[in-house]
Coordinates of C-alpha atoms and ligand atoms in Angstrom, one line a residue:
L216 CA -14.4 11.6 -24.2
H217 CA -14.0 11.3 -20.4
I218 CA -10.4 11.1 -19.3
G219 CA -9.0 10.8 -15.8
R220 CA -8.3 8.5 -12.9
G221 CA -11.2 6.5 -11.6
V222 CA -13.6 7.7 -14.3
L223 CA -14.9 4.1 -14.6
A224 CA -17.0 4.8 -11.5
A225 CA -19.0 7.2 -13.6
L226 CA -19.7 4.7 -16.4
G227 CA -23.3 4.2 -15.4
S228 CA -24.2 7.9 -15.5
V229 CA -22.2 8.5 -18.7
V230 CA -24.0 5.6 -20.4
R231 CA -27.4 6.9 -19.0
E232 CA -26.7 10.3 -20.4
A233 CA -25.6 8.9 -23.8
V234 CA -28.7 6.7 -24.3
G235 CA -31.5 8.4 -22.3
D236 CA -33.9 7.0 -19.8
G237 CA -35.4 4.2 -22.0
P238 CA -32.9 1.4 -22.1
M239 CA -32.8 -0.8 -19.0
R240 CA -30.2 -3.3 -20.1
V241 CA -26.6 -3.2 -21.2
M242 CA -24.1 -5.8 -22.5
L243 CA -20.8 -5.5 -20.7
A244 CA -18.2 -7.2 -22.9
A245 CA -15.1 -7.4 -20.7
D246 CA -11.6 -8.8 -21.1
P247 CA -11.0 -11.0 -17.9
N248 CA -7.4 -9.8 -17.9
V249 CA -8.6 -6.4 -16.8
S250 CA -8.4 -6.2 -13.0
A251 CA -11.4 -7.7 -11.2
G252 CA -11.7 -4.4 -9.3
A253 CA -12.2 -2.4 -12.6
I254 CA -14.8 -4.9 -13.9
A255 CA -16.6 -4.7 -10.5
T256 CA -16.5 -0.9 -10.5
A257 CA -18.0 -0.8 -14.0
T258 CA -20.7 -3.3 -13.2
L259 CA -21.7 -1.6 -9.9
S260 CA -21.8 1.8 -11.6
L261 CA -24.1 0.5 -14.4
E262 CA -26.4 -1.1 -11.8
A263 CA -26.5 2.1 -9.8
A264 CA -27.7 3.9 -13.0
G265 CA -30.6 1.4 -13.2
F266 CA -29.2 -1.0 -15.8
E267 CA -29.4 -4.8 -15.7
V268 CA -26.0 -6.0 -16.8
I269 CA -25.6 -8.8 -19.4
A270 CA -22.0 -9.8 -18.7
E271 CA -19.8 -11.5 -21.4
D272 CA -16.1 -12.4 -21.2
V273 CA -14.1 -11.6 -24.2
R274 CA -10.7 -13.3 -24.6
A275 CA -8.2 -10.9 -26.1
T276 CA -6.5 -12.9 -28.8
E277 CA -6.5 -12.3 -32.5
A278 CA -8.0 -15.8 -33.0
D279 CA -10.9 -14.9 -30.7
K280 CA -11.5 -11.6 -32.6
S281 CA -13.7 -13.7 -34.9
L282 CA -17.1 -14.0 -36.4
Q283 CA -17.7 -16.9 -34.0
S284 CA -17.1 -14.7 -31.0
A285 CA -19.3 -12.0 -32.5
E286 CA -22.0 -14.6 -33.1
R287 CA -21.8 -15.7 -29.5
L288 CA -22.3 -12.2 -28.2
L289 CA -25.1 -11.5 -30.8
R290 CA -26.9 -14.7 -29.8
R291 CA -26.7 -13.7 -26.1
L292 CA -28.2 -10.3 -26.9
A293 CA -30.9 -12.0 -28.9
S294 CA -31.7 -14.6 -26.2
E295 CA -31.8 -11.9 -23.6
R296 CA -34.3 -10.1 -26.0
A297 CA -32.1 -7.0 -25.9
E298 CA -33.6 -4.1 -27.7
R299 CA -32.0 -2.0 -30.4
G300 CA -31.4 0.9 -28.0
D301 CA -29.7 -1.2 -25.3
P302 CA -26.0 -0.3 -25.3
V303 CA -23.0 -2.5 -25.7
I304 CA -20.0 -1.6 -23.6
A305 CA -16.4 -2.7 -24.4
L306 CA -14.1 -2.9 -21.4
G307 CA -10.7 -4.1 -22.5
G308 CA -7.9 -3.5 -25.1
G309 CA -8.3 -3.1 -28.8
V310 CA -9.4 -6.7 -29.4
T311 CA -12.3 -6.3 -27.0
G312 CA -13.2 -2.8 -28.5
D313 CA -13.1 -4.0 -32.1
L314 CA -15.2 -7.1 -31.4
A315 CA -17.8 -5.4 -29.1
G316 CA -17.9 -2.5 -31.6
F317 CA -18.6 -4.9 -34.4
V318 CA -21.4 -6.6 -32.4
A319 CA -22.9 -3.2 -31.5
S320 CA -22.8 -2.1 -35.1
T321 CA -24.6 -5.2 -36.4
Y322 CA -27.1 -6.1 -33.6
R323 CA -30.5 -5.0 -35.0
R324 CA -28.6 -2.8 -37.5
G325 CA -26.9 -0.8 -34.8
A326 CA -26.9 -0.5 -31.0
P327 CA -25.2 2.3 -29.1
L328 CA -21.6 1.6 -28.2
V329 CA -19.5 2.9 -25.3
Q330 CA -15.8 2.2 -25.3
C331 CA -13.8 1.8 -22.1
P332 CA -10.3 1.0 -23.4
T333 CA -7.9 -0.5 -20.8
T334 CA -4.6 -0.6 -22.8
L335 CA -2.6 2.5 -23.7
L336 CA -2.8 1.4 -27.4
A337 CA -6.6 1.2 -27.2
M338 CA -6.9 4.6 -25.4
V339 CA -4.8 6.5 -27.9
D340 CA -5.7 4.6 -31.0
A341 CA -8.2 1.8 -31.3
S342 CA -11.1 3.4 -29.4
I343 CA -11.1 6.5 -31.5
G344 CA -12.1 6.7 -35.1
G345 CA -15.1 4.4 -35.2
K346 CA -13.5 1.4 -36.8
T347 CA -14.8 -2.0 -35.7
A348 CA -13.6 -5.3 -37.0
V349 CA -13.1 -9.1 -36.7
N350 CA -10.5 -11.2 -38.3
L351 CA -11.2 -13.9 -40.9
P352 CA -9.5 -17.3 -41.1
T353 CA -8.6 -18.2 -44.6
D354 CA -6.4 -20.8 -46.3
E355 CA -3.5 -18.3 -46.1
G356 CA -4.0 -17.8 -42.4
L357 CA -5.8 -15.2 -40.3
I358 CA -6.5 -12.0 -42.3
K359 CA -6.8 -9.2 -39.9
N360 CA -9.7 -6.8 -39.7
T361 CA -11.2 -8.0 -42.9
V362 CA -14.8 -7.9 -41.7
G363 CA -16.0 -4.7 -40.0
S364 CA -17.8 -1.5 -40.1
F365 CA -17.6 2.2 -39.1
H366 CA -19.6 2.6 -35.9
H367 CA -18.7 5.6 -33.7
P368 CA -19.0 5.2 -29.9
R369 CA -21.5 7.4 -28.1
A370 CA -18.9 7.9 -25.4
V371 CA -15.3 6.9 -24.6
L372 CA -14.1 6.5 -21.0
L373 CA -10.4 6.6 -20.6
D374 CA -9.6 5.6 -17.0
V375 CA -5.8 5.6 -16.6
E376 CA -6.0 3.6 -13.4
T377 CA -6.8 0.6 -15.4
L378 CA -3.3 0.7 -16.8
A379 CA -1.9 -0.3 -13.5
S380 CA -2.4 -4.0 -14.3
L381 CA -1.1 -3.8 -17.9
P382 CA 2.1 -5.8 -18.6
T383 CA 5.0 -3.5 -19.2
R384 CA 5.5 -4.8 -22.7
H385 CA 2.0 -3.6 -23.6
L386 CA 2.6 -0.3 -22.0
S387 CA 5.8 0.1 -24.2
A388 CA 3.8 -1.0 -27.2
G389 CA 1.2 1.8 -26.6
L390 CA 4.0 4.3 -26.1
A391 CA 5.4 3.4 -29.5
E392 CA 2.1 4.5 -31.0
C393 CA 2.4 7.7 -29.0
L394 CA 5.9 8.3 -30.5
K395 CA 4.3 7.8 -33.9
H396 CA 1.6 10.4 -33.1
G397 CA 4.4 12.8 -32.0
L398 CA 6.1 12.4 -35.4
L399 CA 3.1 13.4 -37.4
S400 CA 0.9 15.6 -35.2
A401 CA 2.4 19.0 -36.2
G402 CA 1.4 18.2 -39.8
F403 CA -2.2 18.2 -38.7
G404 CA -1.9 21.5 -36.8
V405 CA -2.2 20.0 -33.4
E406 CA 0.3 19.2 -30.5
S407 CA 3.3 20.6 -32.4
N408 CA 5.8 19.6 -29.6
L409 CA 4.3 16.2 -28.7
F410 CA 7.3 14.2 -29.9
A411 CA 9.9 16.1 -27.8
W412 CA 7.5 16.2 -24.8
T413 CA 6.9 12.4 -25.0
C414 CA 10.6 11.6 -25.2
A415 CA 11.3 13.9 -22.2
H416 CA 8.8 12.0 -20.0
L417 CA 9.1 8.4 -21.1
E418 CA 10.4 7.3 -17.7
R419 CA 7.4 8.9 -16.0
F420 CA 5.0 7.0 -18.2
L421 CA 6.8 3.7 -17.7
E422 CA 6.6 4.3 -13.9
L423 CA 2.9 4.7 -14.3
D424 CA 2.9 8.3 -13.0
L425 CA -0.9 8.8 -13.4
S426 CA -0.9 12.6 -13.8
Y427 CA 1.6 12.3 -16.7
L428 CA -0.4 9.4 -18.2
I429 CA -3.5 11.5 -18.2
E430 CA -1.8 14.2 -20.1
L431 CA -0.3 11.7 -22.5
V432 CA -3.6 10.0 -23.2
A433 CA -5.4 13.4 -23.6
R434 CA -2.8 14.7 -26.1
N435 CA -2.6 11.5 -28.1
A436 CA -6.4 11.0 -28.2
R437 CA -6.5 14.6 -29.5
V438 CA -4.0 13.7 -32.3
K439 CA -5.9 10.6 -33.3
A440 CA -9.2 12.6 -33.4
A441 CA -7.6 15.4 -35.4
V442 CA -6.3 12.9 -38.0
V443 CA -9.6 11.1 -38.3
N444 CA -11.5 14.4 -38.6
A445 CA -9.1 15.7 -41.3
D446 CA -9.9 12.5 -43.4
P447 CA -13.0 10.9 -42.0
D448 CA -13.6 8.5 -45.0
E449 CA -10.0 7.8 -45.7
T450 CA -10.2 9.3 -49.1
A451 CA -7.2 11.7 -49.0
A452 CA -5.1 8.8 -50.4
G453 CA -1.6 10.2 -49.9
G454 CA -2.1 13.8 -49.3
Q455 CA -0.4 15.7 -46.5
R456 CA -3.5 15.5 -44.2
S457 CA -4.3 11.9 -45.1
R458 CA -5.3 9.3 -42.5
A459 CA -2.7 7.1 -44.3
L460 CA 0.0 9.0 -42.3
L461 CA -1.1 7.0 -39.3
N462 CA 0.7 4.1 -41.1
L463 CA 4.1 5.6 -40.1
G464 CA 6.3 2.7 -39.1
H465 CA 3.5 0.2 -39.9
T466 CA 4.6 -1.0 -43.3
F467 CA 7.8 -2.3 -41.7
A468 CA 5.9 -3.4 -38.6
H469 CA 3.4 -5.5 -40.6
A470 CA 6.3 -7.1 -42.5
I471 CA 8.2 -8.2 -39.3
E472 CA 5.6 -8.7 -36.6
T473 CA 4.5 -12.1 -37.8
L474 CA 8.0 -13.4 -38.5
E475 CA 8.8 -16.4 -36.4
G476 CA 11.8 -16.3 -34.1
V477 CA 12.4 -12.6 -34.2
S478 CA 12.5 -11.3 -30.7
P479 CA 13.3 -7.9 -29.3
R480 CA 14.2 -9.3 -25.9
N481 CA 15.2 -12.7 -24.7
T482 CA 13.7 -12.7 -21.2
P483 CA 11.7 -15.7 -19.8
E484 CA 8.6 -13.5 -19.7
D485 CA 8.6 -13.4 -23.5
A486 CA 7.1 -16.9 -23.5
A487 CA 3.9 -15.4 -22.1
F488 CA 3.4 -13.5 -25.3
G489 CA 2.1 -15.4 -28.3
A490 CA 3.8 -13.4 -31.1
P491 CA 7.5 -12.8 -30.9
L492 CA 6.8 -9.1 -31.2
V493 CA 3.6 -7.5 -30.0
H494 CA 2.3 -5.0 -32.6
G495 CA 3.5 -1.8 -30.8
E496 CA 7.0 -3.2 -30.4
A497 CA 7.1 -3.9 -34.2
V498 CA 5.9 -0.4 -34.7
A499 CA 8.7 0.9 -32.6
V500 CA 11.2 -0.9 -34.7
G501 CA 9.4 0.2 -37.8
L502 CA 9.8 3.9 -36.7
V503 CA 13.5 3.3 -36.5
A504 CA 13.5 1.8 -40.0
A505 CA 11.4 4.7 -41.4
A506 CA 13.6 7.3 -39.7
N507 CA 16.7 5.8 -41.4
V508 CA 15.0 5.7 -44.8
A509 CA 14.2 9.3 -44.2
A510 CA 17.7 10.1 -43.3
H511 CA 19.0 8.4 -46.4
L512 CA 16.6 10.7 -48.4
E513 CA 17.7 13.7 -46.4
L514 CA 14.2 14.3 -45.2
V515 CA 15.6 14.2 -41.6
T516 CA 19.2 14.4 -40.4
P517 CA 21.1 11.4 -39.0
E518 CA 20.8 13.1 -35.6
H519 CA 17.0 13.0 -35.9
A520 CA 17.2 9.3 -36.8
A521 CA 19.4 8.7 -33.8
T522 CA 16.9 10.6 -31.5
I523 CA 14.1 8.3 -32.7
R524 CA 16.3 5.2 -32.1
E525 CA 17.1 6.5 -28.6
A526 CA 13.4 7.0 -27.8
V527 CA 12.6 3.4 -28.9
E528 CA 15.4 2.0 -26.8
S529 CA 14.2 4.0 -23.8
L530 CA 10.9 2.0 -24.1
G531 CA 12.9 -1.2 -23.5
V532 CA 12.4 -2.3 -27.1
C533 CA 15.6 -3.3 -28.9
S534 CA 15.9 -1.3 -32.1
R535 CA 17.9 -4.0 -33.8
L536 CA 16.5 -7.4 -34.4
E537 CA 18.3 -10.8 -34.6
G538 CA 17.2 -13.2 -37.3
L539 CA 15.6 -10.8 -39.9
P540 CA 15.5 -12.4 -43.4
A541 CA 17.1 -10.9 -46.5
D542 CA 15.9 -7.6 -47.8
E543 CA 14.1 -9.2 -50.8
V544 CA 12.0 -11.3 -48.3
L545 CA 11.1 -8.3 -46.2
L546 CA 10.4 -6.1 -49.3
G547 CA 8.1 -8.8 -50.6
R548 CA 6.2 -8.8 -47.3
M549 CA 6.1 -5.0 -47.3
M550 CA 4.5 -5.1 -50.8
H551 CA 1.7 -7.3 -49.4
D552 CA 0.8 -4.6 -46.9
K553 CA -2.6 -3.1 -47.4
K554 CA -1.2 0.4 -48.0
V555 CA 0.5 -0.7 -51.3
S556 CA -1.5 0.6 -54.2
G557 CA -1.1 -0.6 -57.7
G558 CA 1.9 -2.7 -56.8
R559 CA 4.0 0.3 -55.8
L560 CA 5.4 0.7 -52.4
R561 CA 4.2 3.8 -50.4
L562 CA 6.1 4.6 -47.2
V563 CA 5.2 7.1 -44.6
L564 CA 8.4 8.8 -43.5
P565 CA 9.2 11.4 -40.9
C566 CA 10.5 14.8 -42.3
T567 CA 11.0 18.3 -41.0
S568 CA 9.2 21.4 -42.1
V569 CA 12.4 22.9 -43.5
K570 CA 14.2 21.6 -46.5
P571 CA 16.9 20.4 -46.5
A572 CA 16.5 19.1 -43.0
S573 CA 18.6 20.8 -40.4
V574 CA 19.4 19.5 -37.0
D575 CA 17.6 22.3 -35.3
A576 CA 14.3 21.7 -37.0
P577 CA 11.9 19.9 -34.7
L578 CA 10.4 16.5 -35.7
G579 CA 6.6 16.3 -35.9
V580 CA 5.7 16.2 -39.6
S581 CA 5.5 13.1 -41.8
M582 CA 4.8 12.5 -45.5
V583 CA 3.9 9.8 -47.9
V584 CA 6.7 8.8 -50.3
R585 CA 5.8 6.8 -53.3
D586 CA 8.2 4.3 -54.8
P587 CA 11.1 5.1 -52.5
P588 CA 14.5 4.2 -54.0
R589 CA 15.6 0.7 -53.2
E590 CA 18.9 1.8 -51.6
A591 CA 16.9 4.0 -49.2
V592 CA 14.7 1.2 -48.1
S593 CA 17.7 -1.1 -47.7
A594 CA 19.4 1.6 -45.5
G595 CA 16.3 1.5 -43.3
L596 CA 16.4 -2.2 -43.1
A597 CA 20.1 -2.2 -42.4
A598 CA 19.4 0.1 -39.4
I599 CA 17.2 -2.5 -37.7
R600 CA 19.5 -5.5 -38.2
A601 CA 21.5 -6.7 -35.2
Ligands
LIG46 N1 -10.2 0.0 -34.4 C1 -9.1 0.6 -34.6 O1 -9.0 1.8 -35.1 C2 -7.8 0.0 -34.2 C3 -6.6 0.7 -34.1 C4 -5.5 0.1 -33.7 C5 -5.5 -1.3 -33.3 N2 -6.7 -1.9 -33.4 C6 -6.8 -3.3 -32.9 O2 -6.5 -3.4 -31.5 C7 -5.9 -4.7 -31.2 C8 -4.7 -4.4 -30.4 O3 -5.1 -3.7 -29.3 P1 -4.4 -3.9 -27.8 O4 -2.9 -3.8 -28.0 O5 -5.1 -3.1 -26.9 O6 -4.6 -5.5 -27.6 P2 -5.4 -6.5 -26.7 O7 -6.8 -6.1 -26.6 O8 -5.1 -7.8 -27.1 O9 -4.7 -6.2 -25.3 C9 -3.4 -6.6 -25.1 C10 -3.2 -7.6 -23.9 O10 -3.4 -6.9 -22.7 C11 -4.4 -7.5 -21.9 N3 -5.1 -6.4 -21.2 C12 -5.9 -5.5 -21.7 N4 -6.2 -4.5 -20.7 C13 -5.5 -4.9 -19.6 C14 -5.4 -4.4 -18.3 N5 -5.9 -3.2 -18.0 N6 -4.6 -5.0 -17.4 C15 -4.0 -6.2 -17.7 N7 -4.1 -6.8 -18.9 C16 -4.8 -6.1 -19.9 C17 -5.2 -8.2 -22.9 O11 -5.9 -9.3 -22.3 C18 -4.2 -8.7 -23.9 O12 -3.5 -9.8 -23.4 C19 -5.6 -5.3 -32.5 O13 -6.6 -6.4 -32.8 C20 -5.8 -4.2 -33.6 O14 -6.2 -4.7 -34.8 C21 -7.8 -1.3 -33.8
LIG47 ZN1 -0.5 0.4 -34.8

């Protein structure tokens, strides 16, 4: 893991070190929305390390995160007669990383992968953990991440300077995942004050203060890595150190992020975003819902829930949504979430290490709650209705 400002200029030597002297070619799969300067820096650095660069543009939409796009990249590798040891490099957000990772994992049964995430979400989440995926179109619509593999990158370069061109909404979306990490990290024995620290510096991050962003990315990457290491195969189903805890806020998020007409803001720039809510914004709202379910169950105090709402609003995400359908509809959608097992709802909820929760106990631990009472879930949903 290489974190810092300008580390992209070292890409060539990092890749060379990761793959040795043999390989002479690399595929650079880059999202054209990343700044031209960053793409040029990456290309020049690879060339300086003696690589011939096979450049491919990857459009960052969920529809383009497809088997067809993977096939296009695989055909290009084959027609260039790329060898198995020639690395594939992803330069972009989570869409680019998931797609290029899938291509790397399947080309000749596995080519080396190097991740250069350029969104905050991809830096703290998608690029760590070795999951690759594409979406599958079905009669019921696009099913996300249905086809994929585990393929760990040889190296990950986190260059915070690339975040300068990221639209603010995507920065906020990544920060929502950071808040989530802060609400569960202490349970994994790392970064015990991350939530309070993140809340205290939200303005710095939103102003793109690079030294704070480096620390944010480093601490959050550490949390993601600790969670993955505690449960590498995702077998600790609902235990206290289960990877499933990363689903905090997500059962609500998955139920609302694809709803039409639900918008957290009503600015003209919203039109530039395909979905009414980008994933991280839905996660932010989901954290508020989860916090209020937890408050209903006395796992946290109402003050804790208010603190979580305040943090979400500081990101510029409205914590109350207009146009949400009835509870039954939302519950039905939550039951369709992949973390439902045996038809029973499982929610990840924040809690405190002392019981009953007291105002002074810090946030930072989360737990899986099976079959939460209906009134508690309704209290959570009520808390996010405008
Ligand atoms: N593999 C995993 O473990 C994992 C974990 C979480 C999410 N994901 C996946 O990640 C995806 C979401 O990731 P994301 O939020 O990074 O989405 P993304 O890749 O779609 O990027 C978000 C937007 O920002 C643009 N962009 C990216 N970098 C930029 C930059 N530096 N400057 C300007 N614009 C830039 C993209 O073109 C896109 O429009 C989803 O497909 C999700 O399934 C995977
Ligand atoms: Zn997420």
